[in-house]
PDB file of C-alpha atoms in Angstrom:
ATOM      1  CA  UNK A   1     -40.777  58.459 148.446  1.00  0.00           C
ATOM      2  CA  UNK A   2     -38.708  61.559 146.897  1.00  0.00           C
ATOM      3  CA  UNK A   3     -39.097  64.278 149.972  1.00  0.00           C
ATOM      4  CA  UNK A   4     -40.819  67.028 148.292  1.00  0.00           C
ATOM      5  CA  UNK A   5     -43.673  64.739 146.982  1.00  0.00           C
ATOM      6  CA  UNK A   6     -44.100  63.962 150.548  1.00  0.00           C
ATOM      7  CA  UNK A   7     -43.941  67.565 151.610  1.00  0.00           C
ATOM      8  CA  UNK A   8     -46.908  68.362 148.601  1.00  0.00           C
ATOM      9  CA  UNK A   9     -49.097  65.201 150.653  1.00  0.00           C
ATOM     10  CA  UNK A  10     -48.624  66.925 153.833  1.00  0.00           C
ATOM     11  CA  UNK A  11     -49.893  70.054 152.455  1.00  0.00           C
ATOM     12  CA  UNK A  12     -52.720  68.284 150.854  1.00  0.00           C
ATOM     13  CA  UNK A  13     -53.983  67.010 153.483  1.00  0.00           C
ATOM     14  CA  UNK A  14     -53.930  69.182 156.512  1.00  0.00           C
ATOM     15  CA  UNK A  15     -55.757  71.733 153.773  1.00  0.00           C
ATOM     16  CA  UNK A  16     -57.770  68.931 151.987  1.00  0.00           C
ATOM     17  CA  UNK A  17     -57.344  70.763 148.663  1.00  0.00           C
ATOM     18  CA  UNK A  18     -54.604  73.495 147.485  1.00  0.00           C
ATOM     19  CA  UNK A  19     -53.801  75.598 144.526  1.00  0.00           C
ATOM     20  CA  UNK A  20     -50.491  75.374 143.266  1.00  0.00           C
ATOM     21  CA  UNK A  21     -50.267  78.915 144.243  1.00  0.00           C
ATOM     22  CA  UNK A  22     -50.865  77.845 147.949  1.00  0.00           C
ATOM     23  CA  UNK A  23     -48.713  74.595 147.168  1.00  0.00           C
ATOM     24  CA  UNK A  24     -46.080  76.729 146.103  1.00  0.00           C
ATOM     25  CA  UNK A  25     -46.709  79.383 149.039  1.00  0.00           C
ATOM     26  CA  UNK A  26     -46.654  76.477 152.423  1.00  0.00           C
ATOM     27  CA  UNK A  27     -43.423  74.607 150.878  1.00  0.00           C
ATOM     28  CA  UNK A  28     -41.549  77.356 150.109  1.00  0.00           C
ATOM     29  CA  UNK A  29     -41.890  77.813 153.837  1.00  0.00           C
ATOM     30  CA  UNK A  30     -40.686  74.415 154.757  1.00  0.00           C
ATOM     31  CA  UNK A  31     -37.989  73.408 151.805  1.00  0.00           C
ATOM     32  CA  UNK A  32     -36.794  77.197 150.963  1.00  0.00           C
ATOM     33  CA  UNK A  33     -37.783  79.111 147.489  1.00  0.00           C
ATOM     34  CA  UNK A  34     -39.359  76.561 144.444  1.00  0.00           C
ATOM     35  CA  UNK A  35     -40.994  77.581 141.286  1.00  0.00           C
ATOM     36  CA  UNK A  36     -45.354  76.625 140.368  1.00  0.00           C
ATOM     37  CA  UNK A  37     -42.986  74.774 137.205  1.00  0.00           C
ATOM     38  CA  UNK A  38     -41.196  71.935 139.878  1.00  0.00           C
ATOM     39  CA  UNK A  39     -44.638  71.792 142.025  1.00  0.00           C
ATOM     40  CA  UNK A  40     -46.128  70.766 138.751  1.00  0.00           C
ATOM     41  CA  UNK A  41     -43.789  68.431 138.021  1.00  0.00           C
ATOM     42  CA  UNK A  42     -44.146  66.850 141.297  1.00  0.00           C
ATOM     43  CA  UNK A  43     -47.989  66.160 141.002  1.00  0.00           C
ATOM     44  CA  UNK A  44     -48.001  64.753 138.321  1.00  0.00           C
ATOM     45  CA  UNK A  45     -45.935  62.246 139.523  1.00  0.00           C
ATOM     46  CA  UNK A  46     -47.886  61.980 142.556  1.00  0.00           C
ATOM     47  CA  UNK A  47     -50.844  61.472 140.192  1.00  0.00           C
ATOM     48  CA  UNK A  48     -49.368  59.127 138.616  1.00  0.00           C
ATOM     49  CA  UNK A  49     -48.762  57.136 141.029  1.00  0.00           C
ATOM     50  CA  UNK A  50     -52.440  57.364 142.423  1.00  0.00           C
ATOM     51  CA  UNK A  51     -52.002  59.719 145.475  1.00  0.00           C
ATOM     52  CA  UNK A  52     -53.268  63.105 143.974  1.00  0.00           C
ATOM     53  CA  UNK A  53     -56.599  63.478 141.959  1.00  0.00           C
ATOM     54  CA  UNK A  54     -56.987  65.590 138.711  1.00  0.00           C
ATOM     55  CA  UNK A  55     -58.068  68.809 139.384  1.00  0.00           C
ATOM     56  CA  UNK A  56     -60.923  70.317 140.109  1.00  0.00           C
ATOM     57  CA  UNK A  57     -62.063  73.600 139.900  1.00  0.00           C
ATOM     58  CA  UNK A  58     -62.626  75.528 143.189  1.00  0.00           C
ATOM     59  CA  UNK A  59     -65.853  78.192 142.946  1.00  0.00           C
ATOM     60  CA  UNK A  60     -65.088  81.389 143.333  1.00  0.00           C
ATOM     61  CA  UNK A  61     -66.987  84.256 145.197  1.00  0.00           C
ATOM     62  CA  UNK A  62     -65.941  86.796 142.942  1.00  0.00           C
ATOM     63  CA  UNK A  63     -65.933  87.289 138.976  1.00  0.00           C
ATOM     64  CA  UNK A  64     -62.293  85.743 138.026  1.00  0.00           C
ATOM     65  CA  UNK A  65     -60.210  83.379 136.300  1.00  0.00           C
ATOM     66  CA  UNK A  66     -61.470  79.211 137.757  1.00  0.00           C
ATOM     67  CA  UNK A  67     -59.017  78.320 140.126  1.00  0.00           C
ATOM     68  CA  UNK A  68     -58.166  74.474 139.713  1.00  0.00           C
ATOM     69  CA  UNK A  69     -57.014  72.702 142.849  1.00  0.00           C
ATOM     70  CA  UNK A  70     -55.488  69.261 143.867  1.00  0.00           C
ATOM     71  CA  UNK A  71     -56.790  67.094 146.550  1.00  0.00           C
ATOM     72  CA  UNK A  72     -55.502  63.454 147.410  1.00  0.00           C
ATOM     73  CA  UNK A  73     -57.070  60.345 146.566  1.00  0.00           C
ATOM     74  CA  UNK A  74     -58.404  57.587 149.078  1.00  0.00           C
ATOM     75  CA  UNK A  75     -55.423  55.436 148.277  1.00  0.00           C
ATOM     76  CA  UNK A  76     -52.689  58.788 149.478  1.00  0.00           C
ATOM     77  CA  UNK A  77     -54.058  57.490 152.742  1.00  0.00           C
ATOM     78  CA  UNK A  78     -51.576  54.344 153.204  1.00  0.00           C
ATOM     79  CA  UNK A  79     -48.779  57.376 153.640  1.00  0.00           C
ATOM     80  CA  UNK A  80     -50.056  58.030 156.664  1.00  0.00           C
ATOM     81  CA  UNK A  81     -49.316  56.753 160.383  1.00  0.00           C
ATOM     82  CA  UNK A  82     -53.064  55.287 162.006  1.00  0.00           C
ATOM     83  CA  UNK A  83     -53.620  52.825 163.883  1.00  0.00           C
ATOM     84  CA  UNK A  84     -56.641  50.522 162.464  1.00  0.00           C
ATOM     85  CA  UNK A  85     -54.340  47.383 162.828  1.00  0.00           C
ATOM     86  CA  UNK A  86     -54.502  48.162 166.478  1.00  0.00           C
ATOM     87  CA  UNK A  87     -58.433  49.094 166.157  1.00  0.00           C
ATOM     88  CA  UNK A  88     -59.872  46.074 164.501  1.00  0.00           C
ATOM     89  CA  UNK A  89     -58.242  44.292 167.524  1.00  0.00           C
ATOM     90  CA  UNK A  90     -59.529  45.861 169.906  1.00  0.00           C
ATOM     91  CA  UNK A  91     -62.699  45.190 168.160  1.00  0.00           C
ATOM     92  CA  UNK A  92     -62.013  41.967 167.554  1.00  0.00           C
ATOM     93  CA  UNK A  93     -61.002  41.612 171.514  1.00  0.00           C
ATOM     94  CA  UNK A  94     -64.004  43.168 173.215  1.00  0.00           C
ATOM     95  CA  UNK A  95     -66.890  40.883 170.924  1.00  0.00           C
ATOM     96  CA  UNK A  96     -65.010  38.040 171.241  1.00  0.00           C
ATOM     97  CA  UNK A  97     -64.948  38.111 175.491  1.00  0.00           C
ATOM     98  CA  UNK A  98     -68.789  39.540 175.816  1.00  0.00           C
ATOM     99  CA  UNK A  99     -69.845  37.323 173.191  1.00  0.00           C
ATOM    100  CA  UNK A 100     -70.606  33.565 172.365  1.00  0.00           C
ATOM    101  CA  UNK A 101     -68.693  32.324 169.305  1.00  0.00           C
ATOM    102  CA  UNK A 102     -71.674  32.006 167.353  1.00  0.00           C
ATOM    103  CA  UNK A 103     -72.417  35.798 167.722  1.00  0.00           C
ATOM    104  CA  UNK A 104     -68.968  36.577 167.137  1.00  0.00           C
ATOM    105  CA  UNK A 105     -69.247  34.083 163.419  1.00  0.00           C
ATOM    106  CA  UNK A 106     -72.387  35.642 163.029  1.00  0.00           C
ATOM    107  CA  UNK A 107     -71.209  39.189 162.541  1.00  0.00           C
ATOM    108  CA  UNK A 108     -68.133  38.569 160.798  1.00  0.00           C
ATOM    109  CA  UNK A 109     -71.027  36.911 158.543  1.00  0.00           C
ATOM    110  CA  UNK A 110     -72.529  39.410 158.443  1.00  0.00           C
ATOM    111  CA  UNK A 111     -69.342  41.690 157.449  1.00  0.00           C
ATOM    112  CA  UNK A 112     -68.941  39.346 154.318  1.00  0.00           C
ATOM    113  CA  UNK A 113     -72.591  39.512 152.596  1.00  0.00           C
ATOM    114  CA  UNK A 114     -72.145  43.419 153.389  1.00  0.00           C
ATOM    115  CA  UNK A 115     -68.482  43.369 151.068  1.00  0.00           C
ATOM    116  CA  UNK A 116     -70.742  41.007 148.633  1.00  0.00           C
ATOM    117  CA  UNK A 117     -73.753  43.141 148.199  1.00  0.00           C
ATOM    118  CA  UNK A 118     -71.284  46.228 148.058  1.00  0.00           C
ATOM    119  CA  UNK A 119     -69.577  44.137 145.430  1.00  0.00           C
ATOM    120  CA  UNK A 120     -72.813  43.861 143.004  1.00  0.00           C
ATOM    121  CA  UNK A 121     -71.708  40.382 141.683  1.00  0.00           C
ATOM    122  CA  UNK A 122     -72.619  39.548 137.949  1.00  0.00           C
ATOM    123  CA  UNK A 123     -74.452  37.448 136.410  1.00  0.00           C
ATOM    124  CA  UNK A 124     -72.433  34.733 133.773  1.00  0.00           C
ATOM    125  CA  UNK A 125     -70.095  32.289 133.960  1.00  0.00           C
ATOM    126  CA  UNK A 126     -68.133  31.515 136.279  1.00  0.00           C
ATOM    127  CA  UNK A 127     -65.017  33.068 134.741  1.00  0.00           C
ATOM    128  CA  UNK A 128     -66.457  35.583 134.516  1.00  0.00           C
ATOM    129  CA  UNK A 129     -67.237  36.575 138.170  1.00  0.00           C
ATOM    130  CA  UNK A 130     -64.237  35.213 139.060  1.00  0.00           C
ATOM    131  CA  UNK A 131     -62.565  38.206 136.761  1.00  0.00           C
ATOM    132  CA  UNK A 132     -65.548  40.358 139.159  1.00  0.00           C
ATOM    133  CA  UNK A 133     -64.371  39.063 142.465  1.00  0.00           C
ATOM    134  CA  UNK A 134     -60.296  39.688 141.890  1.00  0.00           C
ATOM    135  CA  UNK A 135     -60.520  43.765 140.883  1.00  0.00           C
ATOM    136  CA  UNK A 136     -62.698  43.691 143.807  1.00  0.00           C
ATOM    137  CA  UNK A 137     -60.385  42.062 146.378  1.00  0.00           C
ATOM    138  CA  UNK A 138     -57.867  43.768 144.729  1.00  0.00           C
ATOM    139  CA  UNK A 139     -59.948  46.616 144.884  1.00  0.00           C
ATOM    140  CA  UNK A 140     -59.822  46.097 149.299  1.00  0.00           C
ATOM    141  CA  UNK A 141     -55.982  45.296 149.727  1.00  0.00           C
ATOM    142  CA  UNK A 142     -55.780  41.224 149.304  1.00  0.00           C
ATOM    143  CA  UNK A 143     -53.681  40.890 146.128  1.00  0.00           C
ATOM    144  CA  UNK A 144     -55.445  38.165 144.378  1.00  0.00           C
ATOM    145  CA  UNK A 145     -55.746  36.324 141.158  1.00  0.00           C
ATOM    146  CA  UNK A 146     -57.269  32.690 139.204  1.00  0.00           C
ATOM    147  CA  UNK A 147     -56.075  29.992 137.241  1.00  0.00           C
ATOM    148  CA  UNK A 148     -56.630  26.908 135.721  1.00  0.00           C
ATOM    149  CA  UNK A 149     -55.118  24.519 137.399  1.00  0.00           C
ATOM    150  CA  UNK A 150     -52.979  21.453 135.241  1.00  0.00           C
ATOM    151  CA  UNK A 151     -55.973  18.858 135.520  1.00  0.00           C
ATOM    152  CA  UNK A 152     -57.915  22.220 134.440  1.00  0.00           C
ATOM    153  CA  UNK A 153     -59.263  22.822 137.436  1.00  0.00           C
ATOM    154  CA  UNK A 154     -60.264  26.217 138.797  1.00  0.00           C
ATOM    155  CA  UNK A 155     -58.096  27.370 141.486  1.00  0.00           C
ATOM    156  CA  UNK A 156     -58.237  31.311 142.995  1.00  0.00           C
ATOM    157  CA  UNK A 157     -54.887  31.956 144.930  1.00  0.00           C
ATOM    158  CA  UNK A 158     -54.593  35.242 148.113  1.00  0.00           C
ATOM    159  CA  UNK A 159     -50.823  35.754 148.539  1.00  0.00           C
ATOM    160  CA  UNK A 160     -51.684  39.386 150.770  1.00  0.00           C
ATOM    161  CA  UNK A 161     -54.362  39.812 153.495  1.00  0.00           C
ATOM    162  CA  UNK A 162     -55.197  43.276 155.016  1.00  0.00           C
ATOM    163  CA  UNK A 163     -55.210  42.091 157.988  1.00  0.00           C
ATOM    164  CA  UNK A 164     -52.863  39.841 158.405  1.00  0.00           C
ATOM    165  CA  UNK A 165     -51.163  41.416 161.682  1.00  0.00           C
ATOM    166  CA  UNK A 166     -54.983  40.954 162.893  1.00  0.00           C
ATOM    167  CA  UNK A 167     -55.977  36.885 161.472  1.00  0.00           C
ATOM    168  CA  UNK A 168     -53.215  36.168 162.418  1.00  0.00           C
ATOM    169  CA  UNK A 169     -54.102  35.623 166.275  1.00  0.00           C
ATOM    170  CA  UNK A 170     -58.322  35.421 164.973  1.00  0.00           C
ATOM    171  CA  UNK A 171     -58.407  33.074 162.766  1.00  0.00           C
ATOM    172  CA  UNK A 172     -62.292  34.143 162.202  1.00  0.00           C
ATOM    173  CA  UNK A 173     -61.253  36.620 160.371  1.00  0.00           C
ATOM    174  CA  UNK A 174     -60.216  33.372 157.075  1.00  0.00           C
ATOM    175  CA  UNK A 175     -63.815  32.428 157.896  1.00  0.00           C
ATOM    176  CA  UNK A 176     -65.623  35.900 157.636  1.00  0.00           C
ATOM    177  CA  UNK A 177     -62.890  35.916 153.660  1.00  0.00           C
ATOM    178  CA  UNK A 178     -64.189  32.733 152.792  1.00  0.00           C
ATOM    179  CA  UNK A 179     -67.591  33.847 153.127  1.00  0.00           C
ATOM    180  CA  UNK A 180     -66.743  36.519 150.935  1.00  0.00           C
ATOM    181  CA  UNK A 181     -65.018  34.659 148.415  1.00  0.00           C
ATOM    182  CA  UNK A 182     -67.714  32.523 148.196  1.00  0.00           C
ATOM    183  CA  UNK A 183     -70.494  35.088 147.984  1.00  0.00           C
ATOM    184  CA  UNK A 184     -68.489  36.715 145.463  1.00  0.00           C
ATOM    185  CA  UNK A 185     -68.164  33.465 142.991  1.00  0.00           C
ATOM    186  CA  UNK A 186     -71.281  31.965 143.690  1.00  0.00           C
ATOM    187  CA  UNK A 187     -68.892  28.953 143.943  1.00  0.00           C
ATOM    188  CA  UNK A 188     -68.540  26.369 146.771  1.00  0.00           C
ATOM    189  CA  UNK A 189     -64.768  26.185 147.790  1.00  0.00           C
ATOM    190  CA  UNK A 190     -61.940  23.814 149.104  1.00  0.00           C
ATOM    191  CA  UNK A 191     -59.684  25.508 150.881  1.00  0.00           C
ATOM    192  CA  UNK A 192     -55.979  24.289 149.593  1.00  0.00           C
ATOM    193  CA  UNK A 193     -53.032  26.554 151.696  1.00  0.00           C
ATOM    194  CA  UNK A 194     -53.461  28.234 154.714  1.00  0.00           C
ATOM    195  CA  UNK A 195     -50.705  31.521 154.957  1.00  0.00           C
ATOM    196  CA  UNK A 196     -51.543  30.745 158.954  1.00  0.00           C
ATOM    197  CA  UNK A 197     -49.962  27.529 158.380  1.00  0.00           C
ATOM    198  CA  UNK A 198     -47.639  29.032 156.688  1.00  0.00           C
ATOM    199  CA  UNK A 199     -47.723  28.016 153.082  1.00  0.00           C
ATOM    200  CA  UNK A 200     -47.276  31.166 150.521  1.00  0.00           C
ATOM    201  CA  UNK A 201     -50.690  31.721 149.997  1.00  0.00           C
ATOM    202  CA  UNK A 202     -54.585  31.485 150.839  1.00  0.00           C
ATOM    203  CA  UNK A 203     -55.424  28.653 147.929  1.00  0.00           C
ATOM    204  CA  UNK A 204     -58.488  27.237 146.954  1.00  0.00           C
ATOM    205  CA  UNK A 205     -59.954  25.137 144.277  1.00  0.00           C
ATOM    206  CA  UNK A 206     -63.379  26.638 142.647  1.00  0.00           C
ATOM    207  CA  UNK A 207     -66.571  24.284 142.000  1.00  0.00           C
ATOM    208  CA  UNK A 208     -69.108  25.948 139.910  1.00  0.00           C
ATOM    209  CA  UNK A 209     -72.712  26.100 142.259  1.00  0.00           C
ATOM    210  CA  UNK A 210     -74.363  26.572 138.916  1.00  0.00           C
ATOM    211  CA  UNK A 211     -74.146  23.744 137.416  1.00  0.00           C
TER     212      UNK A 211
END
């Protein structure tokens, strides 16, 4: 990422929100003199990338012109160091060391159920439910799509797993994902490919439970 925009993200991370003038002042301390026009240009690029939210009005304690502040979006969190993978691995290792396998499965199935409830699955034809499922998965770090196969059957494919580095040693997470997809689609699944077995993607034949 371009250095000035990286600095702007860091400033907004530190301050939670900031006006153009506040960003100009903070940037000037880091990289030297910079104009408000240039900062606005960088902010517009960051907004276009989905990393900075549209400006919001800051409430003032005294009369005067409203101040507009900028803040990071949730997506911007990916640009900062984190240890989510280490935390997830640690939690799963502790679960597996202290609980029976069926108890671990129950907990992960509960996670899938919670995500399904959060998704508010619509009624309607399977294709409508698949569209909704793909949208939900893609908004949660997966890269998913569905298609009609050559023989007319429905196939859902996932090419990116958001916790691939964790699931490679904990295939129980794959079972959790299968339950999630069943919940999102209201369908029966038949696994066709599996990234843990060196396939390029995880894919499933989808059969409608409503028929």
